Coordinates of N, CA and C and ligand atoms in Angstrom, one line a residue:
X1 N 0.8 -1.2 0.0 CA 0.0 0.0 0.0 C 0.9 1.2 0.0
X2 N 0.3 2.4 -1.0 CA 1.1 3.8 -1.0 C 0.5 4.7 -0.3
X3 N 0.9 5.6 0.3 CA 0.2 7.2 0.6 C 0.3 7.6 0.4
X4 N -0.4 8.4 0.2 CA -0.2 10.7 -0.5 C -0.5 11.2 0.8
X5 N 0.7 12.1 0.8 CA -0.2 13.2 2.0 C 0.3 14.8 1.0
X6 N -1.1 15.4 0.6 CA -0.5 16.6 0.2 C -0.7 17.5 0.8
X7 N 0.1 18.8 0.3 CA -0.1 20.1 1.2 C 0.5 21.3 0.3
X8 N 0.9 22.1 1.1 CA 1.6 23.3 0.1 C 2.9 23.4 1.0
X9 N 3.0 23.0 2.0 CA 3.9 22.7 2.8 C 4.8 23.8 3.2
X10 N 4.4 24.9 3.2 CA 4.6 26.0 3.3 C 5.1 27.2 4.6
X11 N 6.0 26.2 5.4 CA 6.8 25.3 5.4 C 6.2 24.7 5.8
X12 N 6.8 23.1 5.6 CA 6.5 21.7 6.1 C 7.0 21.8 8.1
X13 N 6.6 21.3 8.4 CA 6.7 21.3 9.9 C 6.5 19.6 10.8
X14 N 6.7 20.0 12.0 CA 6.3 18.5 12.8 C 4.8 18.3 12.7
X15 N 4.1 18.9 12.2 CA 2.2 18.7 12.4 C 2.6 17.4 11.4
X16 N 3.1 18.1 10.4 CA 3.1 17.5 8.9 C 3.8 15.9 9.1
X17 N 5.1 16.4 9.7 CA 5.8 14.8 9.7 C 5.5 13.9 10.6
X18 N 5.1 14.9 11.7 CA 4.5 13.6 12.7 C 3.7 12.4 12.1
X19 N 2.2 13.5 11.5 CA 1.4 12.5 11.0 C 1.8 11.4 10.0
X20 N 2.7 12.1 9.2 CA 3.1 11.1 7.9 C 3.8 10.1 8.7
X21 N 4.4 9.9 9.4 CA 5.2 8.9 10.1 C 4.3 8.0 10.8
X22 N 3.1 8.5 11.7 CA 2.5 7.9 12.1 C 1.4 6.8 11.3
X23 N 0.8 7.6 10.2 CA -0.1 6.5 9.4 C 0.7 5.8 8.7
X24 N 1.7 6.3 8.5 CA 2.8 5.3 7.5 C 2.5 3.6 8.4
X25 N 2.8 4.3 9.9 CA 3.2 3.3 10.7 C 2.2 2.3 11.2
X26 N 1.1 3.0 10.9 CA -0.8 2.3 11.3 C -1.1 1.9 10.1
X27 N -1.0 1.8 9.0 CA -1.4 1.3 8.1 C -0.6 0.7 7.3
X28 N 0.5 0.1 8.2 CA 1.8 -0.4 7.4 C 1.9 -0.5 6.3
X29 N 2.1 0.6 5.8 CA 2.4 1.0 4.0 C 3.9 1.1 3.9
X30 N 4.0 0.5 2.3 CA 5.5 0.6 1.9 C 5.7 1.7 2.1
X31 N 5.3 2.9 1.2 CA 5.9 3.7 1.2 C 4.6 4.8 1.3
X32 N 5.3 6.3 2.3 CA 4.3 7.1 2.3 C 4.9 8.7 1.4
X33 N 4.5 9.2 0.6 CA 5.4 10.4 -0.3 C 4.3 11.6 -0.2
X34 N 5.5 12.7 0.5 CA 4.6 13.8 0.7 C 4.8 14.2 -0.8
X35 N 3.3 15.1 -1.0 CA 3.3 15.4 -2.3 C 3.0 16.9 -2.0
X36 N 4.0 17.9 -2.7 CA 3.8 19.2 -2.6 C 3.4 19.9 -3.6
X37 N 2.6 20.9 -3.7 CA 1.3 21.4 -4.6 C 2.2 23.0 -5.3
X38 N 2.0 22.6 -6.6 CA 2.5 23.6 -7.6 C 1.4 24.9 -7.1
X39 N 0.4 24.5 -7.4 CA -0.7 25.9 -7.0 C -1.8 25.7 -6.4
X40 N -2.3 25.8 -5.5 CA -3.8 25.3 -5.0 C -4.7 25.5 -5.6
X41 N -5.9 25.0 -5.6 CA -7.1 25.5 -6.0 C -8.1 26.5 -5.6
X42 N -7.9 25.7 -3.8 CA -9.0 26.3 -3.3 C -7.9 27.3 -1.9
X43 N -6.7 27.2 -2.4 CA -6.1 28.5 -1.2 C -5.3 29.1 -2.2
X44 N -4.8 30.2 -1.5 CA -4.2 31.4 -1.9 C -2.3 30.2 -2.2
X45 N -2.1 31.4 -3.8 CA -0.9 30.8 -4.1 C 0.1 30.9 -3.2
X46 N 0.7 29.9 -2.7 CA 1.8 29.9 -2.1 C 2.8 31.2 -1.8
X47 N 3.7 31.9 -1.0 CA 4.2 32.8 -1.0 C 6.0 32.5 -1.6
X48 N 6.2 31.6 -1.5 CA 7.4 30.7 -1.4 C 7.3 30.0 -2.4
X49 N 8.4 30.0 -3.5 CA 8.7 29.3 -4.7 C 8.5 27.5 -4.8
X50 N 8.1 27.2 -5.4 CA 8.2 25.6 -5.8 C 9.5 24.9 -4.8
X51 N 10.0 25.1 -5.8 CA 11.8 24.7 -5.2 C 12.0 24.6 -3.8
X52 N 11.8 25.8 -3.6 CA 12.4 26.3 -2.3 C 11.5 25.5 -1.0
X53 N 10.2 25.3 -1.7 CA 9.5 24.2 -0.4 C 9.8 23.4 -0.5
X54 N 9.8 22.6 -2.1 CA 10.5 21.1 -1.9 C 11.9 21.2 -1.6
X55 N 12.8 22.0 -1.6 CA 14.0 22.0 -0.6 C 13.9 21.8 0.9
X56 N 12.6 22.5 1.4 CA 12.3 22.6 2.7 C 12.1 21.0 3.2
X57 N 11.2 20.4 2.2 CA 10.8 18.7 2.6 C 12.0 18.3 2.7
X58 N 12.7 18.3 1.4 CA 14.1 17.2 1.3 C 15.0 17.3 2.5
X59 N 15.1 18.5 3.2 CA 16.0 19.0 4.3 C 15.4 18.2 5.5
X60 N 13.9 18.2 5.7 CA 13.3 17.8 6.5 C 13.0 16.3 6.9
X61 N 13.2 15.7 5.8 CA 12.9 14.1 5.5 C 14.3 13.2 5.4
X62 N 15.5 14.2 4.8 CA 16.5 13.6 4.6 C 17.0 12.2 5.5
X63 N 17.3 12.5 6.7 CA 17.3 11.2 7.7 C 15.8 10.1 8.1
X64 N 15.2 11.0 7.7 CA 13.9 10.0 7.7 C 13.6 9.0 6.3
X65 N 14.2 7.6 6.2 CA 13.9 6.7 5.3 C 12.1 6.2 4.8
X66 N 11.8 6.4 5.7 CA 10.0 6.3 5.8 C 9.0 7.1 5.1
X67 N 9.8 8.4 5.3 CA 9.6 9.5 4.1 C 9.6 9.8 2.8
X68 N 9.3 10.2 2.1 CA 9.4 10.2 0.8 C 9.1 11.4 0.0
X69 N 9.1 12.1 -0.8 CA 8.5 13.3 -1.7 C 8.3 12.8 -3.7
X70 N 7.3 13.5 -3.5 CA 6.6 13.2 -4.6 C 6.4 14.7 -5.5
X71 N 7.4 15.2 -6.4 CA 7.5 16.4 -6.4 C 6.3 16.7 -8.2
X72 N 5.8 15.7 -8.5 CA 5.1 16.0 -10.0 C 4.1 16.7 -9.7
X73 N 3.7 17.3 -8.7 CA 2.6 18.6 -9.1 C 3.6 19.5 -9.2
X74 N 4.7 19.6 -8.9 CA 5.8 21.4 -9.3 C 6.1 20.9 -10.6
X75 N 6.2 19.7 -11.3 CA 6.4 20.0 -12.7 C 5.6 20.3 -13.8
X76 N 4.1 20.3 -12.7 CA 3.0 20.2 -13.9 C 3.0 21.6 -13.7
X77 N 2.6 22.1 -15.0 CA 1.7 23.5 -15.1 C 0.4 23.3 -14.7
X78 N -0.3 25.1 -14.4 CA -1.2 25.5 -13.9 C -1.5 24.6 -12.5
X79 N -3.0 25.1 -12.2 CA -3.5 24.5 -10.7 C -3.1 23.0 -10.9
X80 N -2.7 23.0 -9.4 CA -2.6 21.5 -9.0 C -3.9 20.5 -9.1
X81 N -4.3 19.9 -9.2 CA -6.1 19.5 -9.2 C -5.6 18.0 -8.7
X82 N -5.7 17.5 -7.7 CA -5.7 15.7 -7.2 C -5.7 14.6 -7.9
X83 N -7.1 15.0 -8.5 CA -7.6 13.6 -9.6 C -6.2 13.4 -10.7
X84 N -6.0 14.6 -11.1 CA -4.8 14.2 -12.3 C -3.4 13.8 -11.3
X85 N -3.2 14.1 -10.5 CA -2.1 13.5 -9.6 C -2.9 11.9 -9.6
X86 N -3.6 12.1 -8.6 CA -3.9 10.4 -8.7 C -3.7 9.7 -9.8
X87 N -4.5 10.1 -10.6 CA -4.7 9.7 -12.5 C -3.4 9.1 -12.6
X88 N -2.3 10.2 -12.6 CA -1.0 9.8 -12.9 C -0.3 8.6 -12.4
X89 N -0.6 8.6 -10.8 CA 0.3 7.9 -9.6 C -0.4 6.3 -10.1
X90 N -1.8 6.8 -10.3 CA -2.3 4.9 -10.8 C -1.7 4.2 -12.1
X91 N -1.1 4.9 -12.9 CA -1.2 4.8 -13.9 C 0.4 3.8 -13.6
X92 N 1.2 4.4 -12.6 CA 3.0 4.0 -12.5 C 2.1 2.4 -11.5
X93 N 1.4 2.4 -11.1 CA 1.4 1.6 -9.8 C 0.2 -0.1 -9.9
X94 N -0.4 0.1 -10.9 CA -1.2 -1.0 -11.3 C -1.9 -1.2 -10.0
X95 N -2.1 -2.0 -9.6 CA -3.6 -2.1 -8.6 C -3.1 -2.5 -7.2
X96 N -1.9 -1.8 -6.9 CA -1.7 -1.5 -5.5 C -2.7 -0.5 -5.4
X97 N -2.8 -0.9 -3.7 CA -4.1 0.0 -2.5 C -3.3 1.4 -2.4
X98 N -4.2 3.1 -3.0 CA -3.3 3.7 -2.8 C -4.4 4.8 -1.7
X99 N -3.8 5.2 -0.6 CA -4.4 5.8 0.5 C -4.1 7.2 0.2
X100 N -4.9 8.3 0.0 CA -5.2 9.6 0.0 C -5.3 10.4 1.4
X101 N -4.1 10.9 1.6 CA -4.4 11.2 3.3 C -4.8 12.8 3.2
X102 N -6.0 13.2 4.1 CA -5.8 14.5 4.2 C -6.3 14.5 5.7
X103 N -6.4 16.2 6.2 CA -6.8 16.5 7.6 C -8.2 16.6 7.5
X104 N -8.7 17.0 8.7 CA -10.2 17.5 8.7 C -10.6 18.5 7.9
X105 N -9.8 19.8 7.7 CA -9.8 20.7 7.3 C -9.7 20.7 5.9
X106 N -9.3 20.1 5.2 CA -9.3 19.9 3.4 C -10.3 18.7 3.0
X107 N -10.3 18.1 4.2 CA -11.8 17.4 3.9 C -13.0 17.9 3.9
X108 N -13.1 19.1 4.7 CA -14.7 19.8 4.8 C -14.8 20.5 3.4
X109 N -13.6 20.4 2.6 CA -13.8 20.8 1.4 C -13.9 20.4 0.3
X110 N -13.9 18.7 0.9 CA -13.6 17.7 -0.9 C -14.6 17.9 -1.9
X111 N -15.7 18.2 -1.2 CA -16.7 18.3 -2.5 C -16.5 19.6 -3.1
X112 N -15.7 20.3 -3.1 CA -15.4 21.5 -4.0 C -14.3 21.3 -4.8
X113 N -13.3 19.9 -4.8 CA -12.2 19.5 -5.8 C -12.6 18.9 -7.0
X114 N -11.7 19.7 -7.7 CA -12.3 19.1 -9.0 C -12.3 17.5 -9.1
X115 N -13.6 17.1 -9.7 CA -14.3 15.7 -10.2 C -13.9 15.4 -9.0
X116 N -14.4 15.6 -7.7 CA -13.9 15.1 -6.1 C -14.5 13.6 -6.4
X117 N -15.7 13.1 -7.1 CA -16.2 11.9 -6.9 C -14.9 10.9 -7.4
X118 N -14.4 11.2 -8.6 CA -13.5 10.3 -9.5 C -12.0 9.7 -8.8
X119 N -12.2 10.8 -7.1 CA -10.8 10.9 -6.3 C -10.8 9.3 -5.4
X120 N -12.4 8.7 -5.8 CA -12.3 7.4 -4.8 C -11.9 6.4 -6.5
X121 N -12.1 6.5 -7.3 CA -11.3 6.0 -8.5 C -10.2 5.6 -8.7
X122 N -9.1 6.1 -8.0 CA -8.4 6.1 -8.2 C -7.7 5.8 -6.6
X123 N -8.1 6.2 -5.6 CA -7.2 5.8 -4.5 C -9.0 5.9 -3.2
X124 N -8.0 5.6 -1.8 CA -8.7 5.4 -0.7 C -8.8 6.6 -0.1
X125 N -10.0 7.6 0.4 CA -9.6 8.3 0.8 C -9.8 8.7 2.4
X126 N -8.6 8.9 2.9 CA -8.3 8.4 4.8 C -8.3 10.4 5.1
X127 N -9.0 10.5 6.2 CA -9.3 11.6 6.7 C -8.7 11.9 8.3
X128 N -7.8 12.1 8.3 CA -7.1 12.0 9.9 C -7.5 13.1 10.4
X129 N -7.9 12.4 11.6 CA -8.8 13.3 12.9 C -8.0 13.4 13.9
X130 N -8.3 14.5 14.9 CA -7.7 14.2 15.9 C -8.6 13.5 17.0
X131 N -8.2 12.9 18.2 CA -9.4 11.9 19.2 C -10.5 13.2 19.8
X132 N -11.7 11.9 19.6 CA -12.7 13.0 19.9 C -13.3 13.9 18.7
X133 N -12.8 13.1 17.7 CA -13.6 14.3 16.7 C -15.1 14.1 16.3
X134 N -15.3 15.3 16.3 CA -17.1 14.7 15.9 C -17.5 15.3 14.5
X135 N -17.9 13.1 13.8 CA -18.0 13.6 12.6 C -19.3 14.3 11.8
X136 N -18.8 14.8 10.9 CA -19.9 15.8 10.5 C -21.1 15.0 9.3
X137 N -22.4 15.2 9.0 CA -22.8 14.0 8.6 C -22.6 14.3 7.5
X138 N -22.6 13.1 6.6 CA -21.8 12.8 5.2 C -22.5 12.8 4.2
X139 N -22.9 13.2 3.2 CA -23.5 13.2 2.0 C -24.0 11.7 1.3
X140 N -24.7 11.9 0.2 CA -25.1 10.4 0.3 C -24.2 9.4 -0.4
X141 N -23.4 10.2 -1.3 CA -22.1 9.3 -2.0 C -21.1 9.3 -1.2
X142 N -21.1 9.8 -0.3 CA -19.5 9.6 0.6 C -20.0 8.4 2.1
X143 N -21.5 8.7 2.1 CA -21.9 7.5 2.8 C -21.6 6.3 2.3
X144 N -22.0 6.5 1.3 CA -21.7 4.8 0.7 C -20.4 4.5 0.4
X145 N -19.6 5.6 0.3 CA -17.7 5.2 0.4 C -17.4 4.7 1.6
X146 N -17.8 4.9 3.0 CA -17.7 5.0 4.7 C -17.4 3.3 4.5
X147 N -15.9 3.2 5.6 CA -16.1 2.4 5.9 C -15.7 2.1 7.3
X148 N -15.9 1.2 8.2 CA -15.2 0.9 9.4 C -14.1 0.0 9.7
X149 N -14.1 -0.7 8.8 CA -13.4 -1.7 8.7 C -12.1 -1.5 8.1
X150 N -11.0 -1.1 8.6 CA -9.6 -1.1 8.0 C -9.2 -1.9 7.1
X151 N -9.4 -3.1 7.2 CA -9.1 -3.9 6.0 C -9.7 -4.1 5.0
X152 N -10.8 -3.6 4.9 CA -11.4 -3.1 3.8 C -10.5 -2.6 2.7
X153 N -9.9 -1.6 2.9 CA -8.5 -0.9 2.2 C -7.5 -1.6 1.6
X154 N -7.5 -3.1 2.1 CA -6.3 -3.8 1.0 C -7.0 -4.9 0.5
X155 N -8.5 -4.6 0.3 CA -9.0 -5.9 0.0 C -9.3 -4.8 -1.6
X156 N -9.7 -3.6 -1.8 CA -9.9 -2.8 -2.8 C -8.7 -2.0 -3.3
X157 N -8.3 -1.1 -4.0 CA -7.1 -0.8 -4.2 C -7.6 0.2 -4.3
X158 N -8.8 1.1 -4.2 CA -9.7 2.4 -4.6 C -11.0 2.5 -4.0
X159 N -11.3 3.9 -3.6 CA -13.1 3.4 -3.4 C -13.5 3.7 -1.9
X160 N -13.0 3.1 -0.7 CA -13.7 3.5 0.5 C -12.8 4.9 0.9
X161 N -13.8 5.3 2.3 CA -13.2 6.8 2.5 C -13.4 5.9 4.3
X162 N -12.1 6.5 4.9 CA -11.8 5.9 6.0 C -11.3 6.8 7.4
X163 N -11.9 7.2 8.7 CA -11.6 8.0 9.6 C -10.1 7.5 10.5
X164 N -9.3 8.4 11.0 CA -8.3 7.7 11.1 C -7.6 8.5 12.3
X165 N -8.0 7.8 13.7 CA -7.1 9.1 14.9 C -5.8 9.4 14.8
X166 N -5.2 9.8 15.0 CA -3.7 10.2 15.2 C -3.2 11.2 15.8
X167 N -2.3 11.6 16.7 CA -1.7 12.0 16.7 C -1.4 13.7 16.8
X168 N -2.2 15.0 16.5 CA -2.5 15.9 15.9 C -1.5 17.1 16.8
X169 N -0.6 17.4 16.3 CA 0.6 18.4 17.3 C -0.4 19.9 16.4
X170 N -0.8 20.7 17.8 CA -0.9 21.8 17.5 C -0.4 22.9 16.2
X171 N -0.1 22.7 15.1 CA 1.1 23.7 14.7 C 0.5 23.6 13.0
X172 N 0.9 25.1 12.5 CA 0.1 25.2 11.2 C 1.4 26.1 10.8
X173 N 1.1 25.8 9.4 CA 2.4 26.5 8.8 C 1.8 28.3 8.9
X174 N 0.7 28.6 8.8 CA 0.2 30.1 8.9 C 1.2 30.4 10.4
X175 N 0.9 30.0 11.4 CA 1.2 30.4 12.9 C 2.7 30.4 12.4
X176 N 3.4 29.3 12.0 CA 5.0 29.5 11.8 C 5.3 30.5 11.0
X177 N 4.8 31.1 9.7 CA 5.1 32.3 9.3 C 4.9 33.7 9.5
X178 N 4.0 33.5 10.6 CA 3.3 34.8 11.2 C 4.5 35.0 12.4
X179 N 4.9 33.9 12.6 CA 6.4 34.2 14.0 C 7.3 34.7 13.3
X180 N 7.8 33.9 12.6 CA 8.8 34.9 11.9 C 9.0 36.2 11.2
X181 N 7.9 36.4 10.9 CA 7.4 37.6 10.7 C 7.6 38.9 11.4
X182 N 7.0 38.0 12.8 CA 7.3 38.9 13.5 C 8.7 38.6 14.9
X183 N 9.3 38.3 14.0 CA 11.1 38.1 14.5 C 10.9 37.4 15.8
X184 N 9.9 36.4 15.9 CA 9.8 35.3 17.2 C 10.3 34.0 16.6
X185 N 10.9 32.9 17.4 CA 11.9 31.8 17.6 C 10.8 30.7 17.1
X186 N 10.6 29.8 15.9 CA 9.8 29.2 15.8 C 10.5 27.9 16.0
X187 N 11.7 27.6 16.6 CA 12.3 26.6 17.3 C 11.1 25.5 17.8
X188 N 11.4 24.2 17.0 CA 10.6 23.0 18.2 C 9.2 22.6 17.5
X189 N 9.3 23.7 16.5 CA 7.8 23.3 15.7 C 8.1 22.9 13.9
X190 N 9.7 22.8 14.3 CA 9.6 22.4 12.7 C 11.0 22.3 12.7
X191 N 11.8 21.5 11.9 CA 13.2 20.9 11.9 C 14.1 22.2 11.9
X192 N 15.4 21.8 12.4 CA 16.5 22.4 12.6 C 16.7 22.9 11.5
X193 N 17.2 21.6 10.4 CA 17.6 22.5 9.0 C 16.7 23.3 8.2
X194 N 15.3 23.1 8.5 CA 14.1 24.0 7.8 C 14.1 25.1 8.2
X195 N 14.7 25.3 9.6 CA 14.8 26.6 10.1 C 16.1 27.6 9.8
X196 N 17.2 26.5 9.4 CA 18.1 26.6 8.8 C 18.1 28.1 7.7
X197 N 17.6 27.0 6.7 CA 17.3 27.2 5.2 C 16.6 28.7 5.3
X198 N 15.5 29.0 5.6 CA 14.6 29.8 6.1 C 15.6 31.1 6.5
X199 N 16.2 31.0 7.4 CA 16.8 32.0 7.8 C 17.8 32.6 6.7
X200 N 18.7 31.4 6.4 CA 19.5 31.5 4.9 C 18.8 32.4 4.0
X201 N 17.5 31.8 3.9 CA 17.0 32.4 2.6 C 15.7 33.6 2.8
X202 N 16.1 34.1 4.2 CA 15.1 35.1 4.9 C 13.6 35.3 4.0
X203 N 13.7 33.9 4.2 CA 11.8 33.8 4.0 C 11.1 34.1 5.2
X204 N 10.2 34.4 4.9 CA 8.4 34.8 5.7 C 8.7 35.7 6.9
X205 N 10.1 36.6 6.0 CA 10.1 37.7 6.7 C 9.7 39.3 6.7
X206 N 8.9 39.0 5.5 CA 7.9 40.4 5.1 C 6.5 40.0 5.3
X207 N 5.9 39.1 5.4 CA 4.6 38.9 5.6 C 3.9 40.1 6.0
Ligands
ATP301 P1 -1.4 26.7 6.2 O1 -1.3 27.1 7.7 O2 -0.5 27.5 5.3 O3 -2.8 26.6 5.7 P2 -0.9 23.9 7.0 O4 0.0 23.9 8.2 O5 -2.4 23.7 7.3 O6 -0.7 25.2 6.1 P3 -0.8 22.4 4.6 O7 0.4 22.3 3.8 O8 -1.9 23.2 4.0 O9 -0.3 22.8 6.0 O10 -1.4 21.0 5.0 C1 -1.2 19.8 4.3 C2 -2.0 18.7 5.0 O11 -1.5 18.5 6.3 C3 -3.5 19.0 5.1 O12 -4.2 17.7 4.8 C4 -3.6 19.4 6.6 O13 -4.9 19.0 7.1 C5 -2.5 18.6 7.2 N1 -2.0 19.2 8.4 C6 -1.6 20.5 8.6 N2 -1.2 20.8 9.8 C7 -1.3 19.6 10.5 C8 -1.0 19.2 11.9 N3 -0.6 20.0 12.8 N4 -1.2 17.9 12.2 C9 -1.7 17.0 11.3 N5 -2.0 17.3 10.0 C10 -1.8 18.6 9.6

């Protein structure tokens, strides 16, 4: 089994790796590849170059073998859109189980991605909650994706949509660029060398 976890990663931080490490580790998948977003759809373009975020991952993942980066939405032109990511990722992978990970927060918005329905087509889609979440009720096609049953997921290779506790460290990449911004220590919420880099390259210091 593969994972997507995407984002804009803007910067990428511990919210981000924790989790990826964690479902990697709960749903014993070969491999889990953060996938970072040439342009969003539904947020504001990125402030920070292509490169320069997937620099940020590679810095941040580097000792982490569990890790992975999946850099083909910065080579595609225009908006990033999922379905064609997936499209593509199925197309290398033949009918391995491929798990779509997002947060609560990009989930309350799947039905606004483009051909959102076509996104169980192609992979599983896993919505990580934090404990205690309460879920919100589900539409009639995503009801009938629901499943409870985790192994459901490698008996299909596409298709069910799956709730998944983990883990959830306070920390958003908005709050990290808004510190630095305002010349506060964002130490502890996101890798050494990311903070590194960052300072090198006096990013998200005009915000
Ligand atoms: P921003 O603050 O710029 O909106 P972000 O920190 O939310 O950024 P994204 O790159 O937009 O990060 O998020 C990528 C994915 O990571 C999304 O699915 C999001 O739900 C999830 N995510 C973001 N922060 C956390 C966190 N602290 N713990 C777990 N998942 C997170």
């Amino acid at each position: 089994m593969i994972g997507i976890y995407g984002g804009t990663f803007d910067p990428i931080h511990f919210g981000h790796l924790r989790s990826a490490l964690e479902v990697k580790e709960c749903f014993c998948l070969d491999e889990i590849r953060l996938l970072p977003c040439a342009q969003p759809a539904l947020k504001e373009y990125p402030n920070t170059t292509s490169d320069k975020r997937l620099k940020m991952i590679e810095l941040a993942i580097q000792d982490q073998e569990s890790l992975r980066v999946d850099s083909r939405e910065l080579n595609r032109p225009g908006i990033s859109y999922m379905v064609d990511t997936l499209r593509s990722i199925r197309n290398e992978i033949s009918n391995t189980s491929l798990l779509l990970f997002m947060g609560t927060d990009a989930f309350k918005e799947i039905t606004s991605w483009q051909q959102w329905q076509s996104l169980f087509d192609y992979a599983h889609v896993i919505v990580i909650t934090r404990p205690n979440y309460q879920q919100q009720p589900l539409n009639e096609f995503l009801t009938l994706k629901l499943t409870q049953n985790k192994e459901d997921l490698t008996k299909k290779p596409t298709g069910f949509l799956f709730f998944q506790t983990v883990t959830q460290l306070d920390i958003s990449a908005t709050a990290i660029r808004e510190l630095i911004a305002n010349n506060k220590n964002p130490a502890y919420l996101l890798p050494k060398q990311v903070i590194d880099y960052i300072k090198v390259h006096k990013l998200y210091t005009d915000n």
